[in-house]
Coordinates of C-alpha atoms in Angstrom, one line a residue:
Chain I
M1 CA 6.2 23.0 23.2
K2 CA 3.9 25.9 23.3
Q3 CA 3.3 25.4 27.0
M4 CA 7.0 25.3 27.6
L5 CA 7.6 28.5 25.6
S6 CA 5.2 30.3 27.7
R7 CA 7.5 29.9 30.7
E8 CA 10.0 32.7 30.9
P9 CA 13.3 30.8 31.1
F10 CA 12.5 28.7 28.1
A11 CA 11.3 31.6 26.1
L12 CA 14.5 33.5 26.8
L13 CA 16.7 30.5 26.1
A14 CA 14.9 29.8 22.8
F15 CA 15.1 33.4 21.8
S16 CA 18.8 33.7 22.7
L17 CA 19.6 30.5 20.8
V18 CA 17.9 31.8 17.6
I19 CA 19.6 35.2 17.8
L20 CA 23.1 34.0 18.6
T21 CA 23.0 31.4 15.9
M22 CA 21.9 33.9 13.3
P23 CA 25.3 33.8 11.5
I24 CA 24.7 30.0 10.9
W25 CA 21.1 29.8 9.8
L26 CA 21.2 33.0 7.7
A27 CA 24.1 31.6 5.7
P28 CA 21.9 29.8 3.1
L29 CA 20.1 33.1 2.5
G30 CA 23.3 34.9 1.9
A31 CA 22.7 37.3 4.8
N32 CA 25.3 36.2 7.3
Y33 CA 27.8 39.0 6.9
P34 CA 28.4 41.1 10.1
D35 CA 27.2 44.4 8.7
L36 CA 23.7 43.1 7.8
L37 CA 23.5 41.0 11.0
Q38 CA 24.2 44.1 13.1
K39 CA 21.3 45.9 11.2
F40 CA 19.0 42.9 11.9
T41 CA 19.5 43.1 15.6
I42 CA 19.5 46.9 15.8
Y43 CA 16.3 47.5 13.8
A44 CA 14.7 44.6 15.7
I45 CA 15.3 46.6 18.9
F46 CA 13.8 49.7 17.2
A47 CA 10.7 47.9 16.0
M48 CA 10.2 46.1 19.3
G49 CA 10.2 49.4 21.2
F50 CA 7.9 51.0 18.7
N51 CA 5.5 48.1 19.1
I52 CA 5.2 48.9 22.9
L53 CA 3.6 52.2 21.9
F54 CA 1.8 51.3 18.7
G55 CA 1.0 47.6 19.3
L56 CA 0.1 47.7 22.9
T57 CA -1.1 51.2 23.6
G58 CA -2.6 51.9 20.1
Y59 CA -0.8 55.2 19.5
L60 CA 0.7 55.4 16.0
S61 CA 3.8 57.6 16.2
F62 CA 5.1 58.9 12.9
G63 CA 8.2 60.4 14.5
H64 CA 10.1 57.7 16.1
A65 CA 13.2 58.1 13.9
A66 CA 13.8 61.3 15.8
F67 CA 14.7 59.3 18.9
L68 CA 16.9 57.0 16.7
G69 CA 18.8 60.0 15.6
I70 CA 19.1 61.6 19.0
G71 CA 20.5 58.3 20.3
S72 CA 23.1 58.3 17.5
Y73 CA 24.2 61.9 18.2
A74 CA 24.4 61.3 21.9
A75 CA 26.5 58.2 21.4
V76 CA 28.9 59.8 18.9
W77 CA 29.3 62.8 21.3
S78 CA 30.1 60.4 24.1
F79 CA 32.8 58.9 21.8
K80 CA 34.2 62.3 21.0
L81 CA 34.1 63.8 24.5
F82 CA 34.7 61.0 26.9
T83 CA 35.7 57.5 25.7
M84 CA 35.4 55.0 22.9
N85 CA 33.9 52.5 25.4
V86 CA 30.4 51.7 24.2
L87 CA 28.7 51.5 27.5
P88 CA 28.6 55.3 28.3
A89 CA 27.6 55.8 24.7
L90 CA 24.5 53.5 25.2
F91 CA 23.8 55.2 28.5
F92 CA 23.8 58.7 27.0
G93 CA 21.9 57.6 23.9
V94 CA 19.1 56.1 26.0
A95 CA 19.1 59.0 28.5
F96 CA 18.8 61.7 25.9
S97 CA 16.2 60.0 23.8
G98 CA 14.2 59.3 27.0
L99 CA 14.4 63.0 27.9
F100 CA 13.2 64.1 24.5
A101 CA 10.5 61.4 24.5
L102 CA 9.3 62.7 27.8
L103 CA 9.0 66.2 26.4
I104 CA 7.5 65.3 23.0
G105 CA 5.2 62.7 24.5
F106 CA 4.0 65.2 27.2
I107 CA 2.8 67.5 24.4
S108 CA 1.7 65.0 21.7
L109 CA -0.3 62.7 24.0
R110 CA -2.8 65.5 24.6
R111 CA -4.3 64.2 21.4
S112 CA -5.0 60.8 20.1
G113 CA -5.6 59.1 16.8
I114 CA -4.5 61.0 13.6
Y115 CA -3.8 64.2 15.6
F116 CA -1.3 62.4 17.7
S117 CA 0.4 61.0 14.6
I118 CA 0.6 64.4 13.0
L119 CA 2.0 66.0 16.1
T120 CA 4.8 63.4 16.4
L121 CA 5.5 63.8 12.7
A122 CA 5.8 67.5 13.1
F123 CA 8.2 67.1 16.1
A124 CA 10.3 64.6 14.2
Q125 CA 10.6 66.9 11.2
M126 CA 11.5 69.7 13.6
C127 CA 14.3 67.6 15.0
Y128 CA 15.4 66.7 11.5
N129 CA 15.6 70.3 10.4
L130 CA 17.3 71.3 13.7
A131 CA 19.9 68.6 13.1
Y132 CA 20.3 69.4 9.5
S133 CA 20.8 73.2 9.7
V134 CA 20.1 75.1 12.9
L135 CA 22.1 73.1 15.3
T136 CA 25.1 72.6 13.0
P137 CA 27.6 73.2 15.8
I138 CA 26.2 70.2 17.6
T139 CA 25.3 67.9 14.7
N140 CA 27.7 69.0 12.0
G141 CA 24.8 69.6 9.6
E142 CA 24.6 67.7 6.4
T143 CA 28.1 66.2 6.6
G144 CA 27.1 64.4 9.8
L145 CA 28.8 64.0 13.1
Q146 CA 32.1 62.1 12.9
L147 CA 35.1 61.3 15.0
T148 CA 38.1 63.5 14.4
L149 CA 41.7 63.4 15.6
Q150 CA 41.2 66.6 17.6
D151 CA 38.5 65.1 19.8
P152 CA 39.2 65.6 23.5
R153 CA 38.2 62.0 24.6
I154 CA 39.1 63.0 28.2
I155 CA 38.8 59.6 29.8
D156 CA 40.7 57.7 27.2
R157 CA 43.5 60.2 27.1
A158 CA 43.8 60.2 30.9
L159 CA 44.3 56.4 30.8
A160 CA 46.6 55.9 27.8
E161 CA 48.5 57.8 25.1
P162 CA 46.3 58.0 22.0
G163 CA 47.4 55.8 19.1
K164 CA 47.8 56.9 15.6
G165 CA 44.7 57.4 13.4
L166 CA 41.1 57.3 14.5
P167 CA 40.3 54.9 17.3
S168 CA 37.5 52.4 17.0
T169 CA 34.7 51.7 19.4
E170 CA 35.4 49.1 22.0
L171 CA 34.0 47.3 25.0
F172 CA 36.9 47.1 27.5
G173 CA 39.4 46.4 24.7
L174 CA 37.2 44.3 22.5
S175 CA 36.7 46.0 19.2
M176 CA 33.1 46.5 18.2
S177 CA 33.4 45.9 14.5
G178 CA 32.5 42.8 12.6
Y179 CA 31.2 39.7 14.5
S180 CA 32.0 41.0 18.0
G181 CA 29.9 44.1 17.2
F182 CA 27.1 41.8 16.1
Y183 CA 27.3 39.7 19.3
F184 CA 27.2 42.8 21.4
C185 CA 24.1 44.0 19.6
A186 CA 22.6 40.5 19.9
V187 CA 23.1 40.5 23.7
V188 CA 21.4 43.9 23.9
L189 CA 18.6 42.6 21.8
I190 CA 18.1 39.7 24.1
V191 CA 17.9 42.0 27.1
C192 CA 15.4 44.2 25.2
F193 CA 13.3 41.1 24.4
F194 CA 13.3 40.2 28.1
I195 CA 12.1 43.7 29.0
S196 CA 9.5 43.8 26.3
R197 CA 8.2 40.3 27.2
R198 CA 7.9 41.3 30.9
I199 CA 5.9 44.4 29.9
F200 CA 3.7 42.3 27.7
Y201 CA 2.8 39.9 30.4
S202 CA 2.5 42.4 33.3
P203 CA -0.6 44.1 34.7
F204 CA 1.0 47.3 33.2
G205 CA 0.9 45.7 29.7
L206 CA -2.7 44.6 30.2
T207 CA -3.5 48.2 31.2
L208 CA -1.9 49.5 28.0
R209 CA -4.0 47.0 26.0
G210 CA -7.1 48.3 27.8
I211 CA -6.2 51.8 26.7
K212 CA -5.8 50.6 23.1
S213 CA -9.1 48.8 23.2
N214 CA -11.3 51.4 24.9
Q215 CA -9.7 54.5 26.4
S216 CA -12.9 56.1 27.7
R217 CA -13.8 52.9 29.5
M218 CA -10.4 53.0 31.2
N219 CA -11.3 56.5 32.6
Y220 CA -14.6 55.3 33.9
T221 CA -12.9 52.3 35.4
G222 CA -10.7 54.5 37.5
F223 CA -7.5 54.7 35.5
N224 CA -5.7 58.0 34.8
T225 CA -4.6 57.0 31.3
R226 CA -2.2 59.9 30.6
P227 CA 0.7 58.7 32.8
Y228 CA 0.4 55.2 31.3
T229 CA 0.5 56.4 27.7
L230 CA 3.4 58.7 28.6
T231 CA 5.3 55.9 30.1
A232 CA 4.8 53.7 27.1
F233 CA 5.9 56.6 24.9
V234 CA 9.1 57.1 26.9
I235 CA 9.9 53.4 27.0
S236 CA 9.6 53.1 23.2
G237 CA 11.6 56.3 22.7
M238 CA 14.3 54.8 24.9
F239 CA 14.3 51.6 22.8
A240 CA 14.7 53.8 19.7
G241 CA 17.5 55.7 21.3
L242 CA 19.2 52.5 22.2
A243 CA 19.0 51.3 18.7
G244 CA 20.3 54.7 17.5
S245 CA 23.3 54.5 19.8
L246 CA 24.0 50.9 18.6
L247 CA 24.0 52.2 15.1
A248 CA 26.7 54.6 16.2
V249 CA 28.6 51.8 18.0
T250 CA 28.8 49.7 14.9
D251 CA 29.6 52.7 12.7
P252 CA 30.6 55.9 14.7
L253 CA 28.9 58.6 12.7
A254 CA 25.5 60.2 12.9
G255 CA 23.7 62.0 10.2
A256 CA 20.4 63.9 10.1
E257 CA 19.0 61.7 7.4
R258 CA 18.5 59.1 10.1
M259 CA 15.8 61.2 11.5
Q260 CA 13.8 61.9 8.3
W261 CA 10.2 61.0 8.2
T262 CA 10.8 58.1 5.8
A263 CA 12.8 56.4 8.5
S264 CA 9.9 56.9 10.9
G265 CA 7.6 55.4 8.2
E266 CA 9.9 52.4 7.8
V267 CA 9.5 51.3 11.4
V268 CA 5.7 51.5 11.0
L269 CA 6.0 49.2 8.0
M270 CA 8.2 46.8 9.9
T271 CA 5.7 46.6 12.8
I272 CA 2.7 46.1 10.5
L273 CA 4.5 43.6 8.3
G274 CA 5.6 41.4 11.2
G275 CA 2.4 41.7 13.3
V276 CA 1.2 44.7 15.4
G277 CA 0.9 43.9 19.0
T278 CA 2.8 40.6 18.9
L279 CA 6.0 40.1 20.8
I280 CA 8.4 39.0 18.0
G281 CA 6.4 40.1 14.9
P282 CA 7.9 43.6 14.7
M283 CA 11.4 42.0 14.8
L284 CA 10.5 39.7 11.9
G285 CA 9.2 42.7 10.0
A286 CA 12.5 44.5 10.6
W287 CA 14.4 41.5 9.3
I288 CA 12.3 41.2 6.2
I289 CA 12.7 44.9 5.3
K290 CA 16.4 45.0 6.0
Y291 CA 16.9 41.7 4.1
F292 CA 15.1 43.2 1.0
E293 CA 17.0 46.5 1.4
N294 CA 20.4 44.8 1.4
I295 CA 20.0 41.6 -0.6
F296 CA 17.4 42.4 -3.2
S297 CA 18.9 45.7 -3.9
A298 CA 22.2 44.0 -4.7
F299 CA 20.8 41.8 -7.4
N300 CA 21.7 42.8 -11.0
P301 CA 20.8 41.4 -14.4
E302 CA 23.8 39.1 -14.3
T303 CA 22.6 37.4 -11.1
L304 CA 19.2 37.1 -12.7
Q305 CA 20.7 35.6 -15.9
S306 CA 22.3 32.8 -13.9
F307 CA 19.2 32.3 -11.8
F308 CA 17.0 31.8 -14.9
S309 CA 19.7 29.8 -16.8
F310 CA 17.5 26.7 -16.8
L311 CA 15.0 28.5 -19.1
P312 CA 15.3 28.6 -22.9
E313 CA 16.8 31.7 -24.5
G314 CA 13.7 33.7 -25.3
L315 CA 11.8 32.9 -22.1
R316 CA 14.9 33.7 -20.1
T317 CA 15.1 37.2 -21.6
V318 CA 11.5 37.9 -20.7
A319 CA 11.9 36.5 -17.1
V320 CA 15.0 38.5 -16.6
D321 CA 13.4 41.7 -17.9
V322 CA 10.3 41.3 -15.8
S323 CA 12.1 40.3 -12.6
S324 CA 14.8 43.0 -12.9
L325 CA 12.0 45.5 -12.3
F326 CA 11.7 44.1 -8.8
V327 CA 15.4 43.9 -7.8
G328 CA 18.3 46.3 -7.6
E329 CA 17.0 49.8 -7.6
G330 CA 13.5 48.4 -7.8
W331 CA 13.6 46.6 -4.4
H332 CA 11.1 49.1 -3.1
L333 CA 8.6 47.8 -5.6
T334 CA 9.0 44.3 -4.2
L335 CA 8.6 45.6 -0.7
G336 CA 5.5 47.6 -1.7
V337 CA 3.9 44.6 -3.3
L338 CA 4.7 42.4 -0.4
F339 CA 3.3 45.0 2.0
M340 CA 0.1 45.3 0.1
L341 CA -0.4 41.5 -0.1
I342 CA 0.2 41.2 3.7
V343 CA -2.1 44.1 4.7
I344 CA -4.9 42.8 2.4
F345 CA -4.7 39.0 3.1
L346 CA -3.0 38.9 6.4
P347 CA -3.9 42.0 8.4
G348 CA -2.1 40.5 11.4
G349 CA 1.2 40.3 9.6
V350 CA 3.6 37.4 9.4
M351 CA 2.6 36.4 12.9
E352 CA -1.0 36.0 11.9
G353 CA 0.2 33.8 9.0
W354 CA 2.1 31.7 11.4
R355 CA -0.9 31.4 13.7
R356 CA -3.1 30.2 10.8
I357 CA -0.6 27.6 9.8
T358 CA -0.2 26.2 13.3
R359 CA -4.0 26.2 13.8
R360 CA -4.5 24.3 10.6
F361 CA -1.8 21.7 11.2
G362 CA -1.5 21.4 14.9
G363 CA -5.1 22.0 15.7
G364 CA -3.8 24.1 18.6
S365 CA -5.9 26.9 19.9
G366 CA -4.9 30.5 19.5
T367 CA -5.6 31.5 23.1
K368 CA -3.3 33.9 24.9
P369 CA -1.2 32.5 27.7
A370 CA -2.6 35.2 29.9
S371 CA -5.9 33.5 30.1
S372 CA -6.5 30.4 32.0
P373 CA -7.4 27.4 29.7
N374 CA -8.8 25.1 32.4
A375 CA -12.0 27.0 33.1
A376 CA -14.8 24.6 33.8
V377 CA -17.3 24.6 31.0
Q378 CA -20.8 24.6 32.5
P379 CA -24.2 24.9 30.9
A380 CA -25.8 28.3 31.3
E381 CA -28.3 27.1 33.9
Chain X
M1 CA -33.8 58.1 57.8
A2 CA -30.8 56.4 56.5
N3 CA -27.6 58.2 55.3
S4 CA -27.7 59.8 52.0
V5 CA -24.9 58.4 49.7
L6 CA -25.6 60.4 46.6
H7 CA -27.2 63.8 46.7
V8 CA -28.0 65.6 43.5
A9 CA -28.7 69.2 44.5
D10 CA -30.5 71.7 42.2
V11 CA -28.7 70.5 39.0
H12 CA -29.3 72.4 35.8
K13 CA -28.0 71.4 32.4
S14 CA -28.9 72.6 29.0
F15 CA -27.6 71.7 25.6
G16 CA -28.1 74.7 23.3
G17 CA -31.7 75.6 23.7
L18 CA -32.7 72.2 25.2
Q19 CA -33.1 72.2 28.9
A20 CA -32.0 68.6 29.7
L21 CA -32.1 68.9 33.4
S22 CA -33.7 71.6 35.5
D23 CA -34.0 71.8 39.2
V24 CA -33.1 68.2 39.7
D25 CA -33.0 67.2 43.3
L26 CA -32.3 63.6 44.2
N27 CA -31.4 61.8 47.4
V28 CA -30.2 58.2 47.2
E29 CA -30.0 56.5 50.6
E30 CA -27.4 54.0 51.6
G31 CA -28.1 50.4 50.7
T32 CA -31.2 51.2 48.7
T33 CA -32.0 50.7 45.0
H34 CA -33.3 53.9 43.5
A35 CA -34.9 53.6 40.2
I36 CA -35.2 56.5 37.8
I37 CA -37.9 56.1 35.2
G38 CA -39.3 58.4 32.6
P39 CA -40.1 58.6 28.9
N40 CA -37.4 58.8 26.3
G41 CA -35.5 62.0 26.2
A42 CA -36.5 62.9 29.8
G43 CA -32.9 63.4 30.8
K44 CA -32.2 60.1 32.6
S45 CA -28.9 59.3 31.0
T46 CA -27.8 62.9 31.3
L47 CA -28.4 62.7 35.0
L48 CA -26.1 59.7 35.2
N49 CA -23.5 61.4 33.0
V50 CA -23.5 64.3 35.5
C51 CA -22.9 61.8 38.3
V52 CA -19.8 60.2 36.7
G53 CA -18.3 63.4 35.6
R54 CA -18.9 62.9 31.9
I55 CA -20.9 66.1 31.8
K56 CA -20.4 69.1 34.0
P57 CA -23.7 70.7 35.3
D58 CA -24.4 74.3 34.5
S59 CA -25.3 74.9 38.1
G60 CA -25.9 72.8 41.2
H61 CA -23.8 70.1 42.7
V62 CA -23.5 66.4 42.9
V63 CA -22.3 65.2 46.3
F64 CA -21.2 61.7 46.9
N65 CA -20.4 60.7 50.5
G66 CA -19.8 64.3 51.4
E67 CA -17.5 64.9 48.5
V68 CA -18.5 67.4 45.8
L69 CA -18.0 65.6 42.5
D70 CA -18.1 68.6 40.1
A71 CA -14.4 69.2 40.2
H72 CA -13.4 65.6 39.8
T73 CA -12.4 63.7 36.6
P74 CA -14.1 60.4 35.7
D75 CA -11.2 58.3 37.0
E76 CA -11.2 60.1 40.3
I77 CA -15.0 59.7 40.7
N78 CA -14.5 56.0 40.1
Q79 CA -11.7 55.8 42.6
L80 CA -14.1 57.3 45.2
G81 CA -16.4 54.3 44.6
V82 CA -18.8 55.0 41.8
S83 CA -19.0 52.5 39.0
R84 CA -21.3 52.7 36.0
V85 CA -22.9 50.4 33.4
F86 CA -23.5 52.4 30.2
Q87 CA -26.5 52.3 28.0
T88 CA -24.4 51.0 25.1
P89 CA -22.0 48.5 26.7
E90 CA -18.5 50.0 27.2
I91 CA -16.2 47.0 27.3
F92 CA -12.7 46.1 25.9
P93 CA -13.8 44.5 22.6
D94 CA -10.5 42.9 21.6
L95 CA -9.6 41.4 25.0
T96 CA -10.8 38.2 26.6
L97 CA -13.6 38.3 29.1
L98 CA -11.1 37.4 31.8
D99 CA -8.9 40.4 30.9
N100 CA -11.9 42.6 30.7
V101 CA -12.8 41.9 34.3
M102 CA -9.2 41.8 35.6
I103 CA -8.4 45.4 34.4
P104 CA -11.1 47.0 36.7
A105 CA -9.8 44.8 39.5
F106 CA -6.3 46.3 39.1
A107 CA -7.8 49.8 39.1
H108 CA -9.6 49.0 42.3
R109 CA -6.5 47.5 44.0
D110 CA -3.7 49.7 42.7
G111 CA -5.3 53.1 42.2
S112 CA -5.5 55.3 39.1
F113 CA -1.8 54.9 38.3
S114 CA 0.7 52.2 39.3
L115 CA 3.9 51.6 37.6
R116 CA 5.3 48.2 38.0
P117 CA 6.0 47.1 34.5
F118 CA 7.9 44.0 35.4
S119 CA 5.5 42.3 37.8
K120 CA 4.0 39.2 36.3
L121 CA 0.4 38.8 35.4
R122 CA 0.5 35.1 36.0
H123 CA 1.3 35.7 39.7
E124 CA -1.9 37.7 40.2
T125 CA -3.8 34.6 41.3
T126 CA -6.1 36.4 43.8
I127 CA -7.3 38.8 41.1
R128 CA -7.7 36.0 38.6
Q129 CA -9.8 34.0 41.1
E130 CA -11.9 37.1 41.9
A131 CA -12.4 37.7 38.2
E132 CA -13.5 34.1 37.6
Q133 CA -15.9 34.3 40.5
V134 CA -17.5 37.5 39.2
L135 CA -17.8 36.1 35.7
S136 CA -19.6 33.0 37.1
D137 CA -21.8 35.3 39.2
V138 CA -23.1 36.9 36.0
G139 CA -23.2 33.5 34.2
L140 CA -20.3 34.0 31.8
E141 CA -17.9 31.5 33.3
A142 CA -18.0 29.3 30.2
L143 CA -16.8 32.1 27.9
Q144 CA -13.8 33.4 29.9
T145 CA -11.2 33.0 27.1
R146 CA -13.5 34.4 24.4
E147 CA -12.9 37.8 22.9
A148 CA -15.4 40.2 24.3
A149 CA -16.3 41.5 20.8
S150 CA -17.9 38.2 19.9
L151 CA -20.5 38.4 22.7
S152 CA -24.2 39.0 22.1
R153 CA -25.5 42.4 23.2
G154 CA -27.1 40.9 26.3
D155 CA -23.9 39.1 27.3
K156 CA -21.9 42.4 26.8
R157 CA -24.2 44.0 29.3
R158 CA -23.6 41.2 31.8
L159 CA -19.8 41.5 31.2
E160 CA -20.0 45.2 31.9
L161 CA -21.9 44.5 35.0
A162 CA -19.2 42.1 36.1
M163 CA -16.5 44.7 35.4
C164 CA -18.3 47.1 37.7
L165 CA -19.0 44.4 40.4
I166 CA -15.4 43.4 40.8
Q167 CA -14.6 46.9 42.0
R168 CA -17.1 46.5 44.8
P169 CA -18.3 50.0 44.3
K170 CA -20.1 51.9 47.0
L171 CA -22.5 53.2 44.4
L172 CA -23.4 51.4 41.2
L173 CA -25.1 53.3 38.4
L174 CA -27.0 51.1 35.9
D175 CA -28.2 52.5 32.7
E176 CA -30.8 50.1 31.3
P177 CA -29.0 46.9 32.4
T178 CA -31.5 44.6 30.8
A179 CA -32.2 46.3 27.5
G180 CA -31.6 43.9 24.6
M181 CA -31.9 40.8 26.8
A182 CA -34.3 37.9 26.4
R183 CA -36.9 37.5 29.2
H184 CA -34.9 34.6 30.6
D185 CA -31.7 36.6 30.8
T186 CA -33.6 39.6 32.2
N187 CA -34.8 37.4 35.1
R188 CA -31.2 36.2 35.7
T189 CA -30.0 39.8 35.9
V190 CA -32.8 40.8 38.2
D191 CA -31.9 37.9 40.5
L192 CA -28.3 38.9 40.4
L193 CA -29.1 42.5 41.2
K194 CA -31.2 41.3 44.2
T195 CA -28.2 39.3 45.5
I196 CA -26.1 42.4 45.2
K197 CA -28.7 44.4 47.1
A198 CA -28.5 41.8 49.9
R199 CA -24.8 42.7 50.2
G200 CA -25.8 46.3 50.9
M201 CA -24.6 48.0 47.7
T202 CA -26.3 51.2 46.8
K203 CA -27.7 51.4 43.3
V204 CA -29.2 53.9 40.9
I205 CA -31.0 52.2 38.0
I206 CA -32.5 53.5 34.9
E207 CA -34.9 51.1 33.4
H208 CA -37.9 50.9 31.0
D209 CA -39.0 47.5 32.0
M210 CA -41.6 48.1 34.7
H211 CA -41.4 44.4 35.8
V212 CA -37.7 45.0 36.6
V213 CA -38.3 48.3 38.2
F214 CA -41.0 47.1 40.6
S215 CA -39.2 44.0 41.6
L216 CA -35.9 45.9 42.4
A217 CA -36.6 49.4 43.5
D218 CA -37.0 50.7 47.0
K219 CA -37.7 54.1 45.7
I220 CA -38.6 55.5 42.4
S221 CA -38.2 58.9 40.9
V222 CA -40.0 59.9 37.8
L223 CA -38.2 62.2 35.4
A224 CA -40.1 64.0 32.6
Q225 CA -38.7 66.8 30.5
G226 CA -35.8 67.3 32.7
R227 CA -37.8 67.6 35.9
I228 CA -38.5 65.2 38.7
I229 CA -42.3 65.0 38.8
A230 CA -42.6 62.5 41.5
S231 CA -40.5 60.6 44.0
G232 CA -41.5 57.8 46.4
T233 CA -42.0 54.2 47.1
P234 CA -43.1 51.9 44.3
D235 CA -46.7 51.9 45.7
E236 CA -46.8 55.6 45.9
I237 CA -45.6 55.9 42.3
K238 CA -48.1 53.4 41.1
G239 CA -51.0 55.4 42.5
N240 CA -49.7 58.8 41.5
P241 CA -52.0 60.2 38.8
K242 CA -49.3 62.6 37.4
V243 CA -47.1 59.6 36.7
Q244 CA -49.9 57.7 35.1
E245 CA -50.4 60.5 32.8
A246 CA -46.8 61.3 32.0
Y247 CA -45.4 57.9 31.7
L248 CA -47.2 54.7 32.6
G249 CA -50.4 55.6 30.8
G250 CA -48.6 56.9 27.7
A251 CA -46.2 54.0 27.4
Q252 CA -48.6 51.1 28.0

């Protein structure tokens, strides 16, 4: 099984199967409605891209939400100016965020460690403030950028008479709301997984790992590390821009709050929760956080009452009172506790937990597929 | 007289009030092993740091194969063919031994930057075989899939040596390659270095172990207080009274 999954076609097939059947296997968890499923796939892309920079290269960016926001704005502008077709929107989202990543990365990557993090945070806050106030003509300030009836939409108008009311996003006539929106995001996620996997198992990925492990050794080994870190930064910025434009595809409006530093912090949490530097860990982290955000926050005392209905009256009141702290408005508390537990007991995140379980029960080794397992073992002399 | 591969000309370097290197002049000839010995704090490591571009000299030049190294960055100097083993092993602690050795091989083959993010690592069979070969040359073949951080200090040194050897450098700089090794491992390393010498690789070696120095070196330079006080064949150095006084006598 493990051997098979290390082959590319099988890995892709298994991954696609898991993603495309999400509406089925998430049903028992109550998370199979399109809106949440779209968020699962979109934030998985965001976290996967972030992991290329943080997990592989070891640079902790605290400003990746800026690229998410830039992707959203670019996509909505594409809807407003050109067409409601989503493909140009994705293109512009990725292109603009890539451009910004190139600029911000070029400056920030002059430093590493905490200084790099602070620089990216500063840039992201600058982007947020620009979007929120200074650039109001482009971003529509605190209201957020929305579609209007007066939008030029030149390509769509040239092809057909505009219908009544606001149009919705579409892919050659297929509306991008509900399940079709989810499946579109899912296909994009599968493509992103493929790209990310290729990077992981390429000499380029190995080089990035080397930079994370010992950058000065890389210099004395003959590598010019700056172009490598910049490439990783731009790739992860483009992933974020792609996620941002998908957010606009499923719901065509863009607001500045998407770029706030809390949003940048969230993707850091996702990555750490799932497993830094692993291929699918960040995606799992994104799912966990989005699940808590949407499901736990929807719990109210009534749902808890029915959940604890098997307890006698007095105990039930206590159980409901205590647990109600952790649901509804208090879902952040649950997330915080979970995050602390994972960081303390499972520093490698969910993926480390999984590895420990398989090692205990399967007796399998945790070696990386990149290394050859059939090395002849010989005595030292 | 053979070709000079590395020429250190009149190098001065001071840190604050400390004159670390003064008037250092050194000629390393092609295919030879040149040992630099001297008491602690004599400036031996500083000299190597100047050679790999870690430290810029205050005045003077380092010339490698006709190329002045002063204006080059460490990665460019490596690409010219200079590899270095550090005094404290500089390895990639959280990668496997095989990965540790494959990374320098990529630098050697593809240059300082090569962007092919989609090519597959598993198709790099030539480089993998080379890496396995070099690891078995240094005696670490049984540990290929181990994480480098788990190695003993001596093994880390051997790993770092393997990382340099896979690049087939024109000039190999070794900063105490046997420090922290048991006698048995030291002998192995000396044998390995003799084999490399047979291949014609030029080496500069800093070493405290006189047994190692005299069994490897073609030429020895003695550094004391930032100055070269003597240079010559091992026999000349052994008989030099100044050296006896400054180093051999004091240390043993």
